[in-house]
């Protein structure tokens, strides 16, 4: 009886392993181009300058953070501070908080960002607006 039970148990294990193997073989392999497309996000960046003019930029990226993208693209520049990157220049226009209280405010889909640009995750389809602001 023990021999029959062992054989049946062995067949069940082999059958399960065979089924799992077939399942793994039949799953569609992921094409690396498809993976890249899933990671890519489209976004809009608006810059509202001191004089009220607006520039609009469209990006498609696989970057995760807005700061990384905009630094790479050369749209923003600034310096690291205790709370991350403090943007002092946007679209070739400088602000100077120390001199005149001016700074760049970041909005995400029309709402003030709740973290710095280097911690802002890029969401597909979002609009990020930089507004020259003066206290």
Coordinates of N, CA and C in Angstrom, one line a residue:
X1 N 0.8 -1.2 0.0 CA 0.0 0.0 0.0 C 0.9 1.3 0.0
X2 N 2.0 1.2 0.8 CA 2.8 2.4 0.8 C 3.4 2.7 -0.6
X3 N 3.8 1.6 -1.3 CA 4.4 1.8 -2.6 C 3.4 2.5 -3.6
X4 N 2.1 2.1 -3.6 CA 1.1 2.6 -4.4 C 0.8 4.1 -4.0
X5 N 0.8 4.4 -2.8 CA 0.6 5.8 -2.3 C 1.7 6.7 -2.8
X6 N 3.0 6.2 -2.7 CA 4.1 7.0 -3.1 C 4.1 7.2 -4.6
X7 N 3.7 6.2 -5.3 CA 3.7 6.4 -6.8 C 2.6 7.4 -7.2
X8 N 1.4 7.3 -6.5 CA 0.3 8.2 -6.8 C 0.7 9.6 -6.4
X9 N 1.4 9.8 -5.3 CA 1.8 11.1 -4.8 C 2.8 11.6 -5.8
X10 N 3.8 10.8 -6.2 CA 4.8 11.2 -7.2 C 4.2 11.7 -8.5
X11 N 3.2 10.9 -9.0 CA 2.5 11.3 -10.2 C 1.8 12.6 -10.1
X12 N 1.2 12.9 -8.9 CA 0.5 14.1 -8.7 C 1.4 15.3 -8.7
X13 N 2.6 15.1 -8.0 CA 3.6 16.2 -8.0 C 4.1 16.4 -9.4
X14 N 4.4 15.4 -10.2 CA 4.9 15.5 -11.5 C 3.8 16.2 -12.4
X15 N 2.6 15.8 -12.2 CA 1.5 16.4 -13.0 C 1.4 17.9 -12.7
X16 N 1.5 18.2 -11.4 CA 1.4 19.6 -11.0 C 2.5 20.4 -11.6
X17 N 3.7 19.8 -11.5 CA 4.9 20.5 -12.0 C 4.8 20.7 -13.6
X18 N 4.3 19.7 -14.2 CA 4.1 19.7 -15.7 C 3.1 20.8 -16.0
X19 N 2.0 20.9 -15.3 CA 1.0 21.9 -15.5 C 1.6 23.3 -15.3
X20 N 2.3 23.5 -14.2 CA 2.9 24.8 -14.0 C 3.9 25.1 -15.1
X21 N 4.7 24.1 -15.5 CA 5.6 24.4 -16.6 C 5.0 24.8 -17.9
X22 N 3.9 24.1 -18.2 CA 3.1 24.5 -19.4 C 2.5 25.9 -19.3
X23 N 2.0 26.2 -18.1 CA 1.5 27.5 -17.9 C 2.6 28.6 -18.1
X24 N 3.8 28.3 -17.5 CA 4.8 29.3 -17.6 C 5.3 29.5 -19.1
X25 N 5.3 28.3 -19.8 CA 5.7 28.4 -21.2 C 4.7 29.1 -22.1
X26 N 3.4 29.0 -21.7 CA 2.4 29.6 -22.6 C 2.1 31.1 -22.3
X27 N 2.7 31.6 -21.2 CA 2.5 33.0 -21.0 C 3.3 33.8 -22.0
X28 N 2.7 34.9 -22.4 CA 3.3 35.7 -23.5 C 4.6 36.4 -22.9
X29 N 5.7 36.3 -23.6 CA 6.9 37.0 -23.2 C 6.7 38.5 -23.4
X30 N 7.3 39.3 -22.5 CA 7.1 40.7 -22.6 C 8.2 41.3 -23.5
X31 N 7.8 42.0 -24.5 CA 8.7 42.7 -25.4 C 9.3 43.9 -24.7
X32 N 10.6 44.1 -24.7 CA 11.2 45.3 -24.0 C 10.6 46.6 -24.5
X33 N 10.2 46.7 -25.8 CA 9.7 47.9 -26.3 C 8.3 48.2 -25.6
X34 N 7.5 47.1 -25.3 CA 6.2 47.3 -24.7 C 6.4 47.8 -23.2
X35 N 7.5 47.3 -22.6 CA 7.8 47.7 -21.2 C 8.1 49.2 -21.2
X36 N 8.9 49.6 -22.1 CA 9.3 51.0 -22.2 C 8.1 51.9 -22.4
X37 N 7.2 51.4 -23.3 CA 6.0 52.2 -23.6 C 5.1 52.4 -22.3
X38 N 5.1 51.3 -21.5 CA 4.3 51.4 -20.2 C 4.9 52.4 -19.3
X39 N 6.2 52.5 -19.3 CA 6.9 53.4 -18.4 C 6.8 54.9 -18.8
X40 N 6.6 55.1 -20.1 CA 6.6 56.4 -20.6 C 5.3 57.2 -20.2
X41 N 5.5 58.4 -19.9 CA 4.4 59.3 -19.5 C 4.4 60.6 -20.3
X42 N 3.3 61.1 -20.6 CA 3.2 62.4 -21.3 C 2.8 63.4 -20.3
X43 N 3.4 64.6 -20.4 CA 3.1 65.7 -19.5 C 3.3 67.0 -20.1
X44 N 2.7 68.0 -19.6 CA 2.8 69.4 -20.0 C 3.4 70.2 -18.9
X45 N 4.3 71.1 -19.3 CA 4.9 72.0 -18.3 C 4.6 73.4 -18.9
X46 N 4.0 74.2 -18.0 CA 3.8 75.6 -18.4 C 4.6 76.5 -17.5
X47 N 5.1 77.6 -18.1 CA 5.9 78.5 -17.4 C 5.3 79.9 -17.5
X48 N 4.8 80.5 -16.4 CA 4.2 81.8 -16.5 C 5.3 82.8 -16.0
X49 N 5.8 83.6 -16.9 CA 6.9 84.5 -16.6 C 6.4 85.8 -15.8
X50 N 7.4 86.5 -15.4 CA 7.2 87.7 -14.6 C 6.2 88.7 -15.3
X51 N 6.4 88.8 -16.7 CA 5.6 89.7 -17.4 C 4.2 89.1 -17.8
X52 N 3.9 87.9 -17.3 CA 2.6 87.3 -17.6 C 2.5 86.4 -18.8
X53 N 3.6 86.4 -19.6 CA 3.6 85.6 -20.8 C 3.7 84.1 -20.4
X54 N 3.2 83.2 -21.2 CA 3.2 81.8 -20.9 C 3.9 81.0 -22.0
X55 N 4.8 80.1 -21.5 CA 5.4 79.2 -22.5 C 5.0 77.8 -22.1
X56 N 4.7 77.0 -23.1 CA 4.2 75.6 -22.8 C 5.1 74.6 -23.5
X57 N 5.5 73.6 -22.7 CA 6.4 72.5 -23.2 C 5.7 71.1 -23.0
X58 N 5.8 70.3 -24.0 CA 5.2 69.0 -23.9 C 6.4 68.0 -23.9
X59 N 6.2 67.0 -23.0 CA 7.3 66.0 -22.9 C 6.7 64.6 -22.8
X60 N 7.4 63.6 -23.3 CA 7.1 62.2 -23.2 C 8.4 61.6 -22.6
X61 N 8.3 61.0 -21.4 CA 9.5 60.6 -20.7 C 9.3 59.3 -20.0
X62 N 10.4 58.6 -19.6 CA 10.3 57.5 -18.7 C 10.9 57.8 -17.4
X63 N 11.2 59.1 -17.2 CA 11.7 59.6 -15.9 C 10.6 59.5 -14.8
X64 N 11.0 59.3 -13.6 CA 10.0 59.1 -12.5 C 9.7 60.5 -11.9
X65 N 10.7 61.3 -11.8 CA 10.6 62.6 -11.0 C 10.7 63.8 -11.9
X66 N 9.8 64.8 -11.7 CA 9.8 66.0 -12.5 C 11.1 66.7 -12.5
X67 N 11.7 66.8 -11.3 CA 13.0 67.5 -11.2 C 14.1 67.0 -12.1
X68 N 14.2 65.6 -12.1 CA 15.2 65.0 -13.0 C 14.9 65.3 -14.5
X69 N 13.7 65.3 -14.9 CA 13.4 65.6 -16.3 C 13.7 67.0 -16.6
X70 N 13.2 68.0 -15.8 CA 13.4 69.4 -16.1 C 14.9 69.8 -16.0
X71 N 15.6 69.2 -15.1 CA 17.1 69.5 -15.1 C 17.8 69.0 -16.3
X72 N 17.4 67.7 -16.7 CA 18.0 67.1 -17.9 C 17.7 67.9 -19.2
X73 N 16.5 68.5 -19.2 CA 16.0 69.3 -20.4 C 16.6 70.7 -20.4
X74 N 17.1 71.1 -19.2 CA 17.7 72.4 -19.1 C 16.6 73.5 -18.9
X75 N 15.4 73.1 -18.5 CA 14.3 74.1 -18.3 C 14.5 74.8 -17.0
X76 N 15.0 74.1 -16.0 CA 15.1 74.7 -14.6 C 16.6 74.6 -14.2
X77 N 16.9 75.5 -13.2 CA 18.2 75.5 -12.6 C 18.0 76.0 -11.2
X78 N 18.9 75.6 -10.3 CA 18.7 76.0 -8.9 C 19.9 75.5 -8.0
X79 N 19.6 75.5 -6.8 CA 20.6 75.0 -5.9 C 20.0 74.1 -4.8
X80 N 20.8 73.1 -4.3 CA 20.3 72.2 -3.3 C 20.2 73.0 -2.0
X81 N 19.1 72.7 -1.3 CA 18.9 73.3 0.0 C 18.5 72.3 1.0
X82 N 18.1 72.6 2.2 CA 17.7 71.6 3.2 C 16.4 70.9 2.8
X83 N 15.6 71.4 1.9 CA 14.4 70.8 1.5 C 14.4 70.3 0.1
X84 N 15.6 70.2 -0.5 CA 15.7 69.7 -1.9 C 16.2 70.8 -2.8
X85 N 15.9 70.7 -4.1 CA 16.3 71.7 -5.1 C 15.4 72.9 -4.9
X86 N 16.1 74.1 -4.8 CA 15.4 75.4 -4.8 C 15.6 76.0 -6.1
X87 N 14.5 76.0 -6.9 CA 14.6 76.5 -8.3 C 14.7 78.0 -8.3
X88 N 15.8 78.5 -9.0 CA 16.1 79.9 -9.1 C 16.0 80.4 -10.5
X89 N 15.9 79.5 -11.4 CA 15.8 79.9 -12.8 C 14.8 78.9 -13.5
X90 N 13.9 79.5 -14.3 CA 13.0 78.7 -15.0 C 12.8 79.3 -16.4
X91 N 13.0 78.5 -17.5 CA 12.9 78.9 -18.8 C 13.7 80.2 -19.1
X92 N 14.9 80.2 -18.6 CA 15.9 81.3 -18.7 C 15.5 82.6 -18.0
X93 N 14.6 82.5 -17.1 CA 14.2 83.7 -16.3 C 14.6 83.4 -14.8
X94 N 15.4 84.3 -14.2 CA 15.8 84.1 -12.9 C 14.9 84.8 -11.9
X95 N 14.8 84.2 -10.7 CA 14.2 84.8 -9.6 C 15.3 85.0 -8.5
X96 N 15.0 85.9 -7.6 CA 16.0 86.2 -6.5 C 15.3 86.5 -5.2
X97 N 15.0 85.5 -4.5 CA 14.2 85.6 -3.3 C 14.9 86.6 -2.3
X98 N 16.2 86.4 -2.1 CA 17.0 87.2 -1.2 C 16.9 88.7 -1.6
X99 N 16.9 89.0 -2.8 CA 17.0 90.4 -3.3 C 15.6 91.1 -3.3
X100 N 14.6 90.4 -3.9 CA 13.3 91.1 -4.1 C 12.1 90.2 -3.7
X101 N 12.3 89.0 -3.1 CA 11.2 88.2 -2.7 C 10.6 87.3 -3.8
X102 N 11.3 87.3 -4.9 CA 10.7 86.5 -6.1 C 11.1 85.0 -6.0
X103 N 10.2 84.2 -6.4 CA 10.5 82.7 -6.5 C 9.6 82.0 -7.5
X104 N 9.9 80.8 -7.8 CA 9.1 80.0 -8.7 C 8.1 79.1 -7.9
X105 N 6.8 79.2 -8.1 CA 5.9 78.4 -7.5 C 5.5 77.3 -8.4
X106 N 5.4 76.0 -7.9 CA 5.1 74.9 -8.7 C 3.6 74.4 -8.4
X107 N 2.8 74.3 -9.5 CA 1.5 73.8 -9.3 C 1.4 72.5 -10.1
X108 N 0.7 71.5 -9.5 CA 0.4 70.2 -10.2 C -1.1 70.2 -10.5
X109 N -1.4 70.2 -11.7 CA -2.8 70.2 -12.2 C -3.6 71.3 -11.5
X110 N -3.0 72.5 -11.4 CA -3.7 73.6 -10.8 C -3.6 73.8 -9.3
X111 N -3.0 72.8 -8.6 CA -3.0 72.9 -7.2 C -1.5 73.0 -6.7
X112 N -1.3 73.8 -5.7 CA 0.1 73.9 -5.2 C 0.7 72.5 -4.9
X113 N 1.9 72.3 -5.4 CA 2.6 71.1 -5.1 C 2.9 70.9 -3.6
X114 N 2.7 69.7 -3.1 CA 2.9 69.4 -1.7 C 4.3 68.9 -1.4
X115 N 5.2 69.0 -2.4 CA 6.6 68.6 -2.2 C 7.4 69.3 -3.2
X116 N 8.8 69.3 -3.1 CA 9.6 69.9 -4.0 C 9.7 69.2 -5.4
X117 N 10.2 69.9 -6.3 CA 10.2 69.4 -7.7 C 11.0 68.1 -7.8
X118 N 12.0 68.0 -7.0 CA 12.8 66.7 -7.1 C 12.2 65.6 -6.4
X119 N 11.0 65.8 -5.7 CA 10.3 64.7 -5.1 C 8.9 64.6 -5.7
X120 N 8.6 65.4 -6.8 CA 7.3 65.3 -7.5 C 7.3 64.2 -8.5
X121 N 6.5 63.2 -8.2 CA 6.4 62.1 -9.2 C 5.6 62.5 -10.4
X122 N 6.1 62.1 -11.6 CA 5.4 62.5 -12.8 C 4.2 61.5 -13.0
X123 N 3.1 62.1 -13.2 CA 1.9 61.4 -13.5 C 1.5 61.6 -14.9
X124 N 1.2 60.5 -15.6 CA 0.8 60.6 -17.0 C -0.4 61.5 -17.2
X125 N -0.2 62.5 -18.1 CA -1.3 63.4 -18.5 C -1.4 64.6 -17.6
X126 N -0.5 64.8 -16.6 CA -0.6 65.9 -15.7 C 0.0 67.2 -16.3
X127 N -0.5 68.3 -15.8 CA 0.1 69.6 -16.2 C 0.8 70.2 -15.0
X128 N 2.0 70.6 -15.2 CA 2.8 71.2 -14.1 C 3.1 72.6 -14.5
X129 N 2.7 73.5 -13.6 CA 2.8 75.0 -13.9 C 3.8 75.6 -13.0
X130 N 4.8 76.3 -13.6 CA 5.7 77.2 -12.8 C 5.2 78.6 -13.0
X131 N 5.0 79.3 -11.8 CA 4.6 80.7 -11.9 C 5.6 81.6 -11.2
X132 N 6.1 82.6 -11.9 CA 7.0 83.6 -11.2 C 6.1 84.3 -10.2
X133 N 6.6 84.3 -9.0 CA 5.8 84.8 -7.9 C 6.7 85.8 -7.1
X134 N 6.1 86.9 -6.6 CA 6.9 87.8 -5.9 C 6.1 88.2 -4.6
X135 N 6.7 88.1 -3.5 CA 6.1 88.4 -2.2 C 6.0 89.9 -2.0

